[in-house]
Every structure is written in structure tokens, then in C-alpha cells.
């Protein structure tokens, strides 16, 4: 009896899993307003890591406070600031149907690169699926990067030279670029394009 009093029984594993699932669902369904996307990257019964995209930090501060008020846990929230023309990506991710399939894994060698330096990395966890890789620049233009993918099977590698216009260089500020990877058994017809195209046309399709 004394031992039980000193070491109370841990909550059943099924309850812990339900609590974690509830927190992930809460983040998924949180309404942060226009140009807002947040997702739980990792979660346990004692911590949660959230990543988001938006044009302003304030909505994510509100998410942090609301989550802490609901679950009595302070989440680790990372915000990636994007430009207004890239908000179509946040809308796309928020409205994308949830899939039980494994998402492809995208790993960049560097997340911040000087002008003229290639963006490089690898894809994995593709299985037998065909990848489609898009770059959405800070002006909201979509570029197909499929021609830059090398390899077959479960993984691919890539190296993409990116250069800024003279106007962007003169502004001397960080310019966000977004890369999206989609994977499907037979390819996605709407993602098969060559000329730069507004993301507002490509992503809804």
C-alpha cells in the first residue's frame, strides 16, 4: 500500500494516445484566419512541436496561448514567415484532404542559402509513388522541379540553382522560397507543366 502511494499508477497507454490524438486534432482544426497554416510535427503526452506558415507571428502567439489554456502545456511553435502571394500555399495545405498514406520526406541540405547558391537535398519514403516537386517563389509563381530530380525507387536527390532578380538583390532582404512535394501512384496531371505558372492556378487544380 505504501509503495502504491509513493508510485501512483501511470495512466493507461490508450488514454495517453487519445490525449495526444486530441491535441493533434485540435491543432489541425484551429482557425487562425487568412494565410494561416499550422501542423503538429511531433507530440507526446507532455510536449508538442508545431510548425506554421503565415505572414505574421501574432496569430501563432494566439494559437500558443489558446493551446496552453486548453491543455495546460506550452507548445513549441515554429513560424515560417511567407509573402502574401505565397498564401495560396497555406490555403492549399489547410484544405488538403487528410491521407492515411505516408507523406514523402523532404530534407534540405541548408534552409538558408545565399543568392546564386543551389538549394539541394533529398526525398525519401516515396515507395512506389511518383513524386511531383514544385517551387513557389515569393511572388507566388510556381516552377516545376521534376526535371531536377535524380534517382529511382524510394528516394531522389536534387540540386536547384536559384538566383534573385536585380530588384530583389537591391532590396537586401531574405526572400522566402517554398518547396512542395506531392506523391501519388500514377502522377498528378495538373503538376505536369513547364513554364512558370501562378501558384493560384496550379494548386487548386
PDB file of C-alpha atoms in Angstrom:
ATOM      1  CA  UNK A   1       0.000   0.000   0.000  1.00  0.00           C
ATOM      2  CA  UNK A   2       2.814   2.353   0.853  1.00  0.00           C
ATOM      3  CA  UNK A   3       4.534   1.528  -2.435  1.00  0.00           C
ATOM      4  CA  UNK A   4       1.366   2.330  -4.385  1.00  0.00           C
ATOM      5  CA  UNK A   5       1.032   5.661  -2.580  1.00  0.00           C
ATOM      6  CA  UNK A   6       4.615   6.633  -3.395  1.00  0.00           C
ATOM      7  CA  UNK A   7       4.413   5.486  -7.003  1.00  0.00           C
ATOM      8  CA  UNK A   8       0.918   6.102  -8.385  1.00  0.00           C
ATOM      9  CA  UNK A   9      -0.007   4.011 -11.377  1.00  0.00           C
ATOM     10  CA  UNK A  10       0.713   5.573 -14.783  1.00  0.00           C
ATOM     11  CA  UNK A  11      -2.334   6.390 -16.931  1.00  0.00           C
ATOM     12  CA  UNK A  12      -3.283   3.584 -19.309  1.00  0.00           C
ATOM     13  CA  UNK A  13      -1.472   3.802 -22.651  1.00  0.00           C
ATOM     14  CA  UNK A  14      -4.756   4.052 -24.531  1.00  0.00           C
ATOM     15  CA  UNK A  15      -5.679   7.196 -22.577  1.00  0.00           C
ATOM     16  CA  UNK A  16      -2.303   8.760 -23.336  1.00  0.00           C
ATOM     17  CA  UNK A  17      -2.732   8.032 -27.046  1.00  0.00           C
ATOM     18  CA  UNK A  18      -6.219   9.523 -27.001  1.00  0.00           C
ATOM     19  CA  UNK A  19      -4.887  12.689 -25.336  1.00  0.00           C
ATOM     20  CA  UNK A  20      -2.114  13.046 -27.933  1.00  0.00           C
ATOM     21  CA  UNK A  21      -4.548  12.463 -30.800  1.00  0.00           C
ATOM     22  CA  UNK A  22      -6.889  15.073 -29.348  1.00  0.00           C
ATOM     23  CA  UNK A  23      -4.106  17.671 -29.249  1.00  0.00           C
ATOM     24  CA  UNK A  24      -3.027  16.919 -32.814  1.00  0.00           C
ATOM     25  CA  UNK A  25      -6.647  17.213 -33.959  1.00  0.00           C
ATOM     26  CA  UNK A  26      -7.024  20.495 -32.071  1.00  0.00           C
ATOM     27  CA  UNK A  27      -4.046  21.988 -33.927  1.00  0.00           C
ATOM     28  CA  UNK A  28      -5.345  20.660 -37.262  1.00  0.00           C
ATOM     29  CA  UNK A  29      -8.751  22.251 -36.738  1.00  0.00           C
ATOM     30  CA  UNK A  30      -7.561  25.525 -35.197  1.00  0.00           C
ATOM     31  CA  UNK A  31      -8.910  28.505 -37.152  1.00  0.00           C
ATOM     32  CA  UNK A  32      -6.098  31.041 -37.363  1.00  0.00           C
ATOM     33  CA  UNK A  33      -7.602  33.269 -40.035  1.00  0.00           C
ATOM     34  CA  UNK A  34      -6.399  34.139 -43.514  1.00  0.00           C
ATOM     35  CA  UNK A  35      -2.981  32.976 -44.680  1.00  0.00           C
ATOM     36  CA  UNK A  36      -2.538  30.626 -41.740  1.00  0.00           C
ATOM     37  CA  UNK A  37      -1.431  27.006 -41.617  1.00  0.00           C
ATOM     38  CA  UNK A  38      -0.271  25.045 -38.595  1.00  0.00           C
ATOM     39  CA  UNK A  39       0.507  21.375 -38.119  1.00  0.00           C
ATOM     40  CA  UNK A  40       1.834  19.199 -35.301  1.00  0.00           C
ATOM     41  CA  UNK A  41       5.239  17.792 -36.233  1.00  0.00           C
ATOM     42  CA  UNK A  42       5.656  15.705 -33.092  1.00  0.00           C
ATOM     43  CA  UNK A  43       3.583  15.132 -29.982  1.00  0.00           C
ATOM     44  CA  UNK A  44       3.787  13.204 -26.731  1.00  0.00           C
ATOM     45  CA  UNK A  45       1.707  13.290 -23.561  1.00  0.00           C
ATOM     46  CA  UNK A  46       3.989  16.031 -22.178  1.00  0.00           C
ATOM     47  CA  UNK A  47       5.044  18.103 -25.218  1.00  0.00           C
ATOM     48  CA  UNK A  48       4.061  19.077 -28.736  1.00  0.00           C
ATOM     49  CA  UNK A  49       6.004  20.674 -31.593  1.00  0.00           C
ATOM     50  CA  UNK A  50       4.005  22.831 -34.001  1.00  0.00           C
ATOM     51  CA  UNK A  51       5.174  24.351 -37.279  1.00  0.00           C
ATOM     52  CA  UNK A  52       3.296  27.024 -39.152  1.00  0.00           C
ATOM     53  CA  UNK A  53       3.295  29.250 -42.211  1.00  0.00           C
ATOM     54  CA  UNK A  54       1.916  32.774 -42.310  1.00  0.00           C
ATOM     55  CA  UNK A  55       2.649  36.425 -42.980  1.00  0.00           C
ATOM     56  CA  UNK A  56       2.588  37.432 -39.305  1.00  0.00           C
ATOM     57  CA  UNK A  57       3.669  35.942 -35.972  1.00  0.00           C
ATOM     58  CA  UNK A  58       0.685  37.237 -33.994  1.00  0.00           C
ATOM     59  CA  UNK A  59      -1.829  34.510 -34.999  1.00  0.00           C
ATOM     60  CA  UNK A  60       0.654  31.886 -33.818  1.00  0.00           C
ATOM     61  CA  UNK A  61       1.053  33.633 -30.479  1.00  0.00           C
ATOM     62  CA  UNK A  62      -2.719  33.394 -30.153  1.00  0.00           C
ATOM     63  CA  UNK A  63      -2.543  29.687 -31.042  1.00  0.00           C
ATOM     64  CA  UNK A  64       0.130  29.156 -28.376  1.00  0.00           C
ATOM     65  CA  UNK A  65      -1.961  30.870 -25.711  1.00  0.00           C
ATOM     66  CA  UNK A  66      -5.153  29.050 -26.728  1.00  0.00           C
ATOM     67  CA  UNK A  67      -3.406  25.650 -26.735  1.00  0.00           C
ATOM     68  CA  UNK A  68      -1.838  26.291 -23.358  1.00  0.00           C
ATOM     69  CA  UNK A  69      -5.195  27.342 -21.965  1.00  0.00           C
ATOM     70  CA  UNK A  70      -6.872  24.205 -23.333  1.00  0.00           C
ATOM     71  CA  UNK A  71      -4.275  21.570 -22.438  1.00  0.00           C
ATOM     72  CA  UNK A  72      -2.075  23.210 -19.754  1.00  0.00           C
ATOM     73  CA  UNK A  73       1.002  22.515 -21.896  1.00  0.00           C
ATOM     74  CA  UNK A  74       3.126  25.184 -23.589  1.00  0.00           C
ATOM     75  CA  UNK A  75       3.690  24.093 -27.196  1.00  0.00           C
ATOM     76  CA  UNK A  76       6.934  24.622 -29.087  1.00  0.00           C
ATOM     77  CA  UNK A  77       5.762  26.746 -32.021  1.00  0.00           C
ATOM     78  CA  UNK A  78       7.974  27.473 -35.032  1.00  0.00           C
ATOM     79  CA  UNK A  79       6.739  30.028 -37.564  1.00  0.00           C
ATOM     80  CA  UNK A  80       7.970  30.335 -41.151  1.00  0.00           C
ATOM     81  CA  UNK A  81       7.108  33.779 -42.458  1.00  0.00           C
ATOM     82  CA  UNK A  82       5.989  33.906 -46.086  1.00  0.00           C
ATOM     83  CA  UNK A  83       4.965  36.635 -48.520  1.00  0.00           C
ATOM     84  CA  UNK A  84       1.339  37.459 -49.311  1.00  0.00           C
ATOM     85  CA  UNK A  85       1.468  35.898 -52.828  1.00  0.00           C
ATOM     86  CA  UNK A  86       2.530  32.606 -51.187  1.00  0.00           C
ATOM     87  CA  UNK A  87      -0.607  32.479 -49.031  1.00  0.00           C
ATOM     88  CA  UNK A  88      -2.122  30.204 -51.672  1.00  0.00           C
ATOM     89  CA  UNK A  89       0.249  27.523 -50.341  1.00  0.00           C
ATOM     90  CA  UNK A  90      -1.070  27.918 -46.789  1.00  0.00           C
ATOM     91  CA  UNK A  91      -4.624  27.642 -48.141  1.00  0.00           C
ATOM     92  CA  UNK A  92      -3.673  24.558 -50.173  1.00  0.00           C
ATOM     93  CA  UNK A  93      -2.130  22.774 -47.191  1.00  0.00           C
ATOM     94  CA  UNK A  94      -5.032  23.654 -44.910  1.00  0.00           C
ATOM     95  CA  UNK A  95      -7.639  22.367 -47.368  1.00  0.00           C
ATOM     96  CA  UNK A  96      -5.729  19.256 -48.477  1.00  0.00           C
ATOM     97  CA  UNK A  97      -7.676  16.097 -47.563  1.00  0.00           C
ATOM     98  CA  UNK A  98      -6.031  14.094 -44.789  1.00  0.00           C
ATOM     99  CA  UNK A  99      -4.464  10.878 -46.038  1.00  0.00           C
ATOM    100  CA  UNK A 100      -3.526   7.750 -44.153  1.00  0.00           C
ATOM    101  CA  UNK A 101      -0.601   7.218 -46.540  1.00  0.00           C
ATOM    102  CA  UNK A 102       2.945   8.028 -45.517  1.00  0.00           C
ATOM    103  CA  UNK A 103       3.891  11.513 -46.613  1.00  0.00           C
ATOM    104  CA  UNK A 104       7.127  11.832 -48.587  1.00  0.00           C
ATOM    105  CA  UNK A 105      10.075  13.070 -46.534  1.00  0.00           C
ATOM    106  CA  UNK A 106      11.880  16.178 -47.836  1.00  0.00           C
ATOM    107  CA  UNK A 107      15.280  17.019 -46.344  1.00  0.00           C
ATOM    108  CA  UNK A 108      17.167  20.162 -47.366  1.00  0.00           C
ATOM    109  CA  UNK A 109      20.941  20.364 -47.002  1.00  0.00           C
ATOM    110  CA  UNK A 110      20.512  24.007 -45.938  1.00  0.00           C
ATOM    111  CA  UNK A 111      17.389  26.021 -45.169  1.00  0.00           C
ATOM    112  CA  UNK A 112      19.065  29.383 -45.789  1.00  0.00           C
ATOM    113  CA  UNK A 113      21.208  29.930 -48.875  1.00  0.00           C
ATOM    114  CA  UNK A 114      22.985  32.958 -50.363  1.00  0.00           C
ATOM    115  CA  UNK A 115      21.878  34.250 -53.761  1.00  0.00           C
ATOM    116  CA  UNK A 116      23.185  32.018 -56.536  1.00  0.00           C
ATOM    117  CA  UNK A 117      23.768  29.028 -54.252  1.00  0.00           C
ATOM    118  CA  UNK A 118      21.885  25.863 -55.173  1.00  0.00           C
ATOM    119  CA  UNK A 119      19.113  24.544 -52.973  1.00  0.00           C
ATOM    120  CA  UNK A 120      19.858  20.850 -52.580  1.00  0.00           C
ATOM    121  CA  UNK A 121      18.571  17.892 -50.650  1.00  0.00           C
ATOM    122  CA  UNK A 122      16.826  14.552 -50.916  1.00  0.00           C
ATOM    123  CA  UNK A 123      13.405  12.930 -50.940  1.00  0.00           C
ATOM    124  CA  UNK A 124      12.680   9.636 -49.233  1.00  0.00           C
ATOM    125  CA  UNK A 125       9.734   7.450 -48.211  1.00  0.00           C
ATOM    126  CA  UNK A 126       8.327   7.559 -51.736  1.00  0.00           C
ATOM    127  CA  UNK A 127       7.733   3.826 -52.006  1.00  0.00           C
ATOM    128  CA  UNK A 128       6.470   3.092 -55.498  1.00  0.00           C
ATOM    129  CA  UNK A 129       4.873   6.518 -55.846  1.00  0.00           C
ATOM    130  CA  UNK A 130       5.758   9.177 -58.402  1.00  0.00           C
ATOM    131  CA  UNK A 131       6.963  12.467 -56.879  1.00  0.00           C
ATOM    132  CA  UNK A 132       5.994  15.939 -58.072  1.00  0.00           C
ATOM    133  CA  UNK A 133       8.182  18.761 -56.751  1.00  0.00           C
ATOM    134  CA  UNK A 134       7.196  22.431 -57.025  1.00  0.00           C
ATOM    135  CA  UNK A 135       8.906  25.634 -56.001  1.00  0.00           C
ATOM    136  CA  UNK A 136       6.673  28.591 -55.124  1.00  0.00           C
ATOM    137  CA  UNK A 137       8.654  31.837 -55.133  1.00  0.00           C
ATOM    138  CA  UNK A 138       7.971  34.981 -53.120  1.00  0.00           C
ATOM    139  CA  UNK A 139       5.902  36.397 -55.992  1.00  0.00           C
ATOM    140  CA  UNK A 140       3.559  33.415 -55.978  1.00  0.00           C
ATOM    141  CA  UNK A 141       4.885  31.823 -59.161  1.00  0.00           C
ATOM    142  CA  UNK A 142       5.116  28.038 -59.344  1.00  0.00           C
ATOM    143  CA  UNK A 143       8.024  26.240 -61.005  1.00  0.00           C
ATOM    144  CA  UNK A 144       8.131  22.515 -61.717  1.00  0.00           C
ATOM    145  CA  UNK A 145      11.312  20.949 -60.331  1.00  0.00           C
ATOM    146  CA  UNK A 146      10.618  17.434 -61.599  1.00  0.00           C
ATOM    147  CA  UNK A 147      13.420  17.749 -64.135  1.00  0.00           C
ATOM    148  CA  UNK A 148      15.870  18.382 -61.293  1.00  0.00           C
ATOM    149  CA  UNK A 149      15.147  15.109 -59.503  1.00  0.00           C
ATOM    150  CA  UNK A 150      17.710  12.335 -59.816  1.00  0.00           C
ATOM    151  CA  UNK A 151      17.388   8.699 -58.846  1.00  0.00           C
ATOM    152  CA  UNK A 152      14.737   5.999 -58.801  1.00  0.00           C
ATOM    153  CA  UNK A 153      12.917   3.849 -56.296  1.00  0.00           C
ATOM    154  CA  UNK A 154      12.214   5.047 -52.775  1.00  0.00           C
ATOM    155  CA  UNK A 155      14.349   8.224 -52.940  1.00  0.00           C
ATOM    156  CA  UNK A 156      15.537  11.121 -55.070  1.00  0.00           C
ATOM    157  CA  UNK A 157      18.200  13.811 -54.808  1.00  0.00           C
ATOM    158  CA  UNK A 158      18.131  17.314 -56.243  1.00  0.00           C
ATOM    159  CA  UNK A 159      20.196  20.480 -56.669  1.00  0.00           C
ATOM    160  CA  UNK A 160      18.446  23.616 -57.915  1.00  0.00           C
ATOM    161  CA  UNK A 161      20.305  26.844 -58.723  1.00  0.00           C
ATOM    162  CA  UNK A 162      18.327  29.859 -57.510  1.00  0.00           C
ATOM    163  CA  UNK A 163      19.173  33.441 -58.368  1.00  0.00           C
ATOM    164  CA  UNK A 164      17.403  36.645 -57.372  1.00  0.00           C
ATOM    165  CA  UNK A 165      16.451  39.451 -59.716  1.00  0.00           C
ATOM    166  CA  UNK A 166      18.416  42.695 -59.544  1.00  0.00           C
ATOM    167  CA  UNK A 167      15.470  44.347 -57.757  1.00  0.00           C
ATOM    168  CA  UNK A 168      15.381  41.617 -55.108  1.00  0.00           C
ATOM    169  CA  UNK A 169      19.136  41.858 -54.651  1.00  0.00           C
ATOM    170  CA  UNK A 170      18.894  45.619 -54.240  1.00  0.00           C
ATOM    171  CA  UNK A 171      16.255  45.187 -51.527  1.00  0.00           C
ATOM    172  CA  UNK A 172      18.820  43.207 -49.494  1.00  0.00           C
ATOM    173  CA  UNK A 173      16.309  41.136 -47.545  1.00  0.00           C
ATOM    174  CA  UNK A 174      15.600  37.466 -47.038  1.00  0.00           C
ATOM    175  CA  UNK A 175      13.329  36.124 -49.773  1.00  0.00           C
ATOM    176  CA  UNK A 176      11.241  33.080 -48.802  1.00  0.00           C
ATOM    177  CA  UNK A 177      11.008  30.232 -51.291  1.00  0.00           C
ATOM    178  CA  UNK A 178       8.670  27.276 -50.673  1.00  0.00           C
ATOM    179  CA  UNK A 179       9.108  23.719 -51.945  1.00  0.00           C
ATOM    180  CA  UNK A 180       6.180  21.309 -52.059  1.00  0.00           C
ATOM    181  CA  UNK A 181       6.486  17.593 -52.755  1.00  0.00           C
ATOM    182  CA  UNK A 182       3.437  15.544 -53.719  1.00  0.00           C
ATOM    183  CA  UNK A 183       3.461  11.779 -54.214  1.00  0.00           C
ATOM    184  CA  UNK A 184       0.881   9.617 -55.968  1.00  0.00           C
ATOM    185  CA  UNK A 185       0.747   6.178 -57.603  1.00  0.00           C
ATOM    186  CA  UNK A 186       0.257   7.441 -61.168  1.00  0.00           C
ATOM    187  CA  UNK A 187       1.368  11.065 -61.141  1.00  0.00           C
ATOM    188  CA  UNK A 188      -0.680  14.272 -60.984  1.00  0.00           C
ATOM    189  CA  UNK A 189      -1.665  15.730 -64.327  1.00  0.00           C
ATOM    190  CA  UNK A 190      -2.045  19.288 -63.023  1.00  0.00           C
ATOM    191  CA  UNK A 191       1.539  19.201 -61.757  1.00  0.00           C
ATOM    192  CA  UNK A 192       2.868  18.439 -65.235  1.00  0.00           C
ATOM    193  CA  UNK A 193       3.731  21.903 -66.542  1.00  0.00           C
ATOM    194  CA  UNK A 194       6.877  23.538 -67.897  1.00  0.00           C
ATOM    195  CA  UNK A 195       6.535  27.337 -67.965  1.00  0.00           C
ATOM    196  CA  UNK A 196       6.360  29.269 -64.678  1.00  0.00           C
ATOM    197  CA  UNK A 197       2.671  29.485 -63.727  1.00  0.00           C
ATOM    198  CA  UNK A 198       0.870  31.327 -60.911  1.00  0.00           C
ATOM    199  CA  UNK A 199       0.505  29.008 -57.926  1.00  0.00           C
ATOM    200  CA  UNK A 200      -3.052  30.298 -57.585  1.00  0.00           C
ATOM    201  CA  UNK A 201      -3.789  28.378 -60.819  1.00  0.00           C
ATOM    202  CA  UNK A 202      -1.699  25.260 -60.230  1.00  0.00           C
ATOM    203  CA  UNK A 203      -2.511  24.363 -56.625  1.00  0.00           C
ATOM    204  CA  UNK A 204      -6.338  24.439 -56.840  1.00  0.00           C
ATOM    205  CA  UNK A 205      -6.079  22.164 -59.899  1.00  0.00           C
TER     206      UNK A 205
END
